[in-house]
Coordinates of C-alpha atoms and ligand atoms in Angstrom, one line a residue:
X69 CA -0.5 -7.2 19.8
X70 CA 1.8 -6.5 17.0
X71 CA 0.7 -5.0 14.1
X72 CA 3.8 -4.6 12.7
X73 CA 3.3 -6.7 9.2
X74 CA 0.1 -5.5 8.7
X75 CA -0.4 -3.2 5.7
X76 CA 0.1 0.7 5.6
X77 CA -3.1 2.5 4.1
X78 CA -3.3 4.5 1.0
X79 CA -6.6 6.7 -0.1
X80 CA -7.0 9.4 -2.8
X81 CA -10.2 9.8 -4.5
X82 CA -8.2 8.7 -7.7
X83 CA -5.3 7.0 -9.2
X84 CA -3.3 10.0 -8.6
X85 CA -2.2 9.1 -4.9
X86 CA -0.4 6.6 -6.4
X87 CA 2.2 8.6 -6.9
X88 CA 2.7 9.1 -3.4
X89 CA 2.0 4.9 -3.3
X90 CA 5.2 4.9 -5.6
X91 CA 7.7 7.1 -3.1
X92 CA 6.6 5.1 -0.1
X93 CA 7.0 1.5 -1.2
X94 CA 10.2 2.3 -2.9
X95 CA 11.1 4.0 0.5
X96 CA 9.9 1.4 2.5
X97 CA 10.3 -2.0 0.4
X98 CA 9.6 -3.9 3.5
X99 CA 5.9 -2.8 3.8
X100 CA 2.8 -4.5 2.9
X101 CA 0.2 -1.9 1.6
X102 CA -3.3 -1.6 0.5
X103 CA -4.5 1.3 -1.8
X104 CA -8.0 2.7 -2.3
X105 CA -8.9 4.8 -5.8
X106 CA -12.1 6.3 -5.2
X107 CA -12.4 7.1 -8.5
X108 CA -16.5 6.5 -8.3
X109 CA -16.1 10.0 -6.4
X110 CA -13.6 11.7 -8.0
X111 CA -12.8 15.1 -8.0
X112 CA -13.1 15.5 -4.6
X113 CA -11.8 19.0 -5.2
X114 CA -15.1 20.2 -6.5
X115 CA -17.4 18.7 -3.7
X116 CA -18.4 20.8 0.0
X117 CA -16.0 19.8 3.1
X118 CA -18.9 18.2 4.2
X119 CA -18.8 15.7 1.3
X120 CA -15.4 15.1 1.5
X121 CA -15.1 14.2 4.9
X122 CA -18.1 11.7 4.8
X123 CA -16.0 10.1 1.7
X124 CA -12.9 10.1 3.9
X125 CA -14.9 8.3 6.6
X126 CA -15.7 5.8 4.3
X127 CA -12.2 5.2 2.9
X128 CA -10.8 5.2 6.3
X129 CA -13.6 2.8 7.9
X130 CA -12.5 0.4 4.6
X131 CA -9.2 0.2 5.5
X132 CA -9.3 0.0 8.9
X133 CA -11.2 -3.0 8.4
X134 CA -8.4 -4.5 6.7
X135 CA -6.5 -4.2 9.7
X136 CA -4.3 -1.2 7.8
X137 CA -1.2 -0.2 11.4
X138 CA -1.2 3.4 9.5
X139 CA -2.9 5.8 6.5
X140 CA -1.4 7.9 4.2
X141 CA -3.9 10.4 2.9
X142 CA -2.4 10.7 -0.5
X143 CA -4.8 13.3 -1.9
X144 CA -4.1 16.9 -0.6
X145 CA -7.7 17.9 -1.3
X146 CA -9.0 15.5 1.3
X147 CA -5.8 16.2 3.7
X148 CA -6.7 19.2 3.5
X149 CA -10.3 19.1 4.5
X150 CA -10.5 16.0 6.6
X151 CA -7.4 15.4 8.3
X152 CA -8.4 17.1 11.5
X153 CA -11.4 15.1 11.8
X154 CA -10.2 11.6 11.2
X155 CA -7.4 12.4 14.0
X156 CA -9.9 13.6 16.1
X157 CA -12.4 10.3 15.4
X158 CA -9.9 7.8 14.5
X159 CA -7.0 6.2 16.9
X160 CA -4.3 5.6 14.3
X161 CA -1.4 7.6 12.9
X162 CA -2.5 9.3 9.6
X163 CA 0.2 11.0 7.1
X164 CA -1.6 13.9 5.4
X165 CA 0.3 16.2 2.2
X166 CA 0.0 19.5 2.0
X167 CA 1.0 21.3 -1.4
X168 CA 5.0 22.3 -0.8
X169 CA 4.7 26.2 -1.0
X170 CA 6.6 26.2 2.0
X171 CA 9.5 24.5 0.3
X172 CA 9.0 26.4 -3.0
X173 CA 9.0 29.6 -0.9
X174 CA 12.6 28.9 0.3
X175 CA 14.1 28.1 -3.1
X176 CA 12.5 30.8 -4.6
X177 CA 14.6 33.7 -6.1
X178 CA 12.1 35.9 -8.1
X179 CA 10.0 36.1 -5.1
X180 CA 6.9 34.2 -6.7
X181 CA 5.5 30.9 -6.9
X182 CA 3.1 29.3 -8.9
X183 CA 0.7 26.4 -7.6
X184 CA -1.6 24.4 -9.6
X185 CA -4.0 22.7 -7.2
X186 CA -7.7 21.7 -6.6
X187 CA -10.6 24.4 -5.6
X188 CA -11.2 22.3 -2.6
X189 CA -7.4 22.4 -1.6
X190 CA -7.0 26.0 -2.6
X191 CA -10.4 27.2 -0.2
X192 CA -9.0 25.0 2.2
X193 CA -8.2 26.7 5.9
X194 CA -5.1 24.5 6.2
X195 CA -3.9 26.1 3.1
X196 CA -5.0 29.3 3.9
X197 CA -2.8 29.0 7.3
X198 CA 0.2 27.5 5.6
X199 CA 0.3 30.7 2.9
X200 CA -0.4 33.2 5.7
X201 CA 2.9 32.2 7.7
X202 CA 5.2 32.3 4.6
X203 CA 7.3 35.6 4.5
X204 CA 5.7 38.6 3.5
X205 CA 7.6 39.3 0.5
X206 CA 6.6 35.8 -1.0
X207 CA 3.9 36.6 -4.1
X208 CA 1.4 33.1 -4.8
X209 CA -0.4 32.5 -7.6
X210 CA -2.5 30.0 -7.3
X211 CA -4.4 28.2 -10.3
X212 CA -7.0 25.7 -9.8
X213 CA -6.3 22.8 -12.5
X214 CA -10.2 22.4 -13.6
X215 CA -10.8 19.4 -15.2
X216 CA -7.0 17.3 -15.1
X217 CA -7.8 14.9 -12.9
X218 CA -11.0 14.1 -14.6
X219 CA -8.6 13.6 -18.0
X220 CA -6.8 11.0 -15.9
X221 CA -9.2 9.5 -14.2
X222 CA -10.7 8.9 -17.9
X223 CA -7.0 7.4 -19.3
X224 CA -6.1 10.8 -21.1
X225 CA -2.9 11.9 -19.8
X226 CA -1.4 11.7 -22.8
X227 CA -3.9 13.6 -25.1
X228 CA -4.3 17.0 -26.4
X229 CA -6.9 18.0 -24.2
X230 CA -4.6 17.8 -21.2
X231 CA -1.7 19.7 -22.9
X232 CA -4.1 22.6 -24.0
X233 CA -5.2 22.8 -20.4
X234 CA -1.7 23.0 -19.1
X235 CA -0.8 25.5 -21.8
X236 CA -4.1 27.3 -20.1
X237 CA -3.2 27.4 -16.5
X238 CA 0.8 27.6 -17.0
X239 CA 1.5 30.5 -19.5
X240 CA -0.4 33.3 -16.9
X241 CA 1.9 32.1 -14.3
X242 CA 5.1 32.0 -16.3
X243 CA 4.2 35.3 -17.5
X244 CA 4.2 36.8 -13.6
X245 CA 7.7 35.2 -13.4
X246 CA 7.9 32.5 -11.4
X247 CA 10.3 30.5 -11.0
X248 CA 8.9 27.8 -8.9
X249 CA 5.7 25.4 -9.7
X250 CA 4.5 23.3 -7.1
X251 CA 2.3 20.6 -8.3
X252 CA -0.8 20.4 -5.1
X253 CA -2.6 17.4 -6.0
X254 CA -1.5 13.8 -6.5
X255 CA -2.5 13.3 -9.9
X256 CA -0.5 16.1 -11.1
X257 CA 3.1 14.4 -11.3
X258 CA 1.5 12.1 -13.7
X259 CA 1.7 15.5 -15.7
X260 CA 5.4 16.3 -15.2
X261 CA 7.0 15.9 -18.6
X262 CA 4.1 17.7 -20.3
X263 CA 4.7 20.4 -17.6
X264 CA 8.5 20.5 -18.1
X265 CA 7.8 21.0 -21.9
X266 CA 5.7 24.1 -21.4
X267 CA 7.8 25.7 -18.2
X268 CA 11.2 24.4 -19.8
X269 CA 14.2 24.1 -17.4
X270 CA 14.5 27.7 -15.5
X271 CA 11.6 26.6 -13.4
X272 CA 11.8 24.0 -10.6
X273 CA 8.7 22.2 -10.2
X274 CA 8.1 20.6 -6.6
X275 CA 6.0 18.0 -5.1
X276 CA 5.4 16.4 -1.7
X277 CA 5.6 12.7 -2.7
X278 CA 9.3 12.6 -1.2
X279 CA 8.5 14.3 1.9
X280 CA 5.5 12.3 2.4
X281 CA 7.7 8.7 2.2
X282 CA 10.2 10.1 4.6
X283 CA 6.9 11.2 7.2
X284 CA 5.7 7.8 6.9
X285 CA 9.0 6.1 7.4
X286 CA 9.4 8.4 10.7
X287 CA 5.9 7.7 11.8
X288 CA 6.3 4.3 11.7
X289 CA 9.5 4.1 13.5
X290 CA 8.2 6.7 16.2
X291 CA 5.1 4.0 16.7
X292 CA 7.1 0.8 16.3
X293 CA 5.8 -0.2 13.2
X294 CA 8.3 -0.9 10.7
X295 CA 7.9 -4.4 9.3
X296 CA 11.3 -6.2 10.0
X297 CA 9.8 -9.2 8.1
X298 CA 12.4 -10.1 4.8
X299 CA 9.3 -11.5 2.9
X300 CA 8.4 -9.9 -0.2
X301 CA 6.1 -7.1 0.3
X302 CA 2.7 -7.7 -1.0
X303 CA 0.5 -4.7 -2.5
X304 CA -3.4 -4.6 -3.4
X305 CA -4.6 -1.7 -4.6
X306 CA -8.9 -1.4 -4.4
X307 CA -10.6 0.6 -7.3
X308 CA -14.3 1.1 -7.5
X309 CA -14.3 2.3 -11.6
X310 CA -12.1 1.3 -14.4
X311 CA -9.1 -0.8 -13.0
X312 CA -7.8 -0.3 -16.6
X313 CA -6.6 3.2 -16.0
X314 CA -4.7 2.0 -12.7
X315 CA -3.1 -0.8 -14.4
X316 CA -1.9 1.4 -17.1
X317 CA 0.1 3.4 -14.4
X318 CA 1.2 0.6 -12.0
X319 CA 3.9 -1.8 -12.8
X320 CA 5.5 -3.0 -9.3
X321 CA 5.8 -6.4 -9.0
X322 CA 3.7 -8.4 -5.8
X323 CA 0.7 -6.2 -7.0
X324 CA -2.9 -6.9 -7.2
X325 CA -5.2 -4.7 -9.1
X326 CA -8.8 -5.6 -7.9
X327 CA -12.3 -3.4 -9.3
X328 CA -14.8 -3.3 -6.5
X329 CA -16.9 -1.3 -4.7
X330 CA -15.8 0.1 -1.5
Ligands
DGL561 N1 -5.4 13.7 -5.9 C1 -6.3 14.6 -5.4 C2 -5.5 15.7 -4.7 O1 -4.4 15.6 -4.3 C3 -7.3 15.0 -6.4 C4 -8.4 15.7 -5.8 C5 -9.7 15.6 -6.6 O2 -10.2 14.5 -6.7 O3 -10.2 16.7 -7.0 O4 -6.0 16.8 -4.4

């Protein structure tokens, strides 16, 4: 059968993924896709591996239902912690992210990079495994960004309680001297010009959402999947809390912004 027109899969247990959303349907223009903000659940990064896999499950049973041909995991946290099992359990191709310390680590020139990420992603074994095999010589400091995705799951990105908490986690880092920032969560490149302002222009500040867009476009042209269809591509993004703050974020045309429970 082909499944070639049906929709690519997005989940994030927020609004954040959709900044990985944005790199892929620009990428891909052709593609249908349907996105999922769990933001009834969100942070994920707080909650056991347990609990996040179950809400993975959940999300991935959703849009398999709608018939999605692949799923982007757009939320490192849950990549992180679930991506093993839903390949195990699921017979689809998934595209996971993985915070970019691997890229940062090669651009590097003072030897030390910063990441700002989720508890969940930072525990993680999959990050754990990813730092080991970086070169010796490669200092991390890791920062876990308590309570920013909360701020934007609530509408606040642009308030003084997000800045403050920036100023928090960045100056330590900027202070060890690095000169590399990778942002490891979705939500966070909603945060780049208020980053930029604090780290100024000496540090480069990296994150997946390119990499991811070109892993789904070779995924889907490993599988057969691309859409060759010339009709518009159509996008409807599921959100179980809120569907103000998505709305506020998304602008593409052909999109549907609907508040249910999923
Ligand atoms: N966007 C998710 C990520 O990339 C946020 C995780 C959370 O909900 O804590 O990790």
């Amino acid at each position: 059968m082909d499944s070639s027109k049906n929709a690519i899969g997005f989940f994030d247990s927020g609004v954040g993924g959709t900044s990985i959303w944005k790199e892929v349907t620009t990428l891909l223009p052709n593609e249908n896709t349907i996105y999922l903000s769990d933001s009834k659940n969100a942070p994920y990064g707080a909650k056991t591996k347990e609990e996040i896999i179950q809400l993975c499950v959940k999300n991935t049973r959703f849009l398999l239902e709608q018939n999605c041909k692949t799923i982007v995991v757009a939320c490192n946290t849950a990549t992180t912690n679930a991506i093993n099992f839903l390949r195990k359990n699921y017979n689809i191709p998934f595209i996971g992210i993985e915070p970019a310390i691997k890229p940062a680590s090669l651009i590097t020139k003072t030897k030390k990079i910063g990441i700002l990420a989720t508890k969940g992603t930072l525990n993680s074994t999959l990050f754990e495994k990813t730092a080991n095999s970086l070169k010796n010589d490669i200092i991390i400091k890791e920062t876990i960004g308590t309570g920013l995705v909360e701020l934007i799951e609530n509408g606040k990105l642009n308030s003084l309680e997000i800045t403050t908490l920036l100023h928090t986690y960045l100056q330590p880092m900027l202070a060890e001297n690095i000169d590399a920032l990778v942002l490891g969560c979705t939500h966070y490149p909603y945060l780049t010009n208020h980053i930029r302002k604090i780290v100024g222009t000496k540090i480069q500040i990296i994150d997946s959402g390119e990499a991811v867009a070109r892993q789904t476009k070779a995924v889907l042209n490993k599988h057969n999947l691309q859409n060759q269809s010339k009709a518009s591509a159509k996008h409807v993004l599921f959100i179980n809390k809120n569907k103000g703050v998505l709305e506020q974020l998304i602008s593409k045309k052909h999109t549907t912004i609907i508040e249910r429970e999923f």
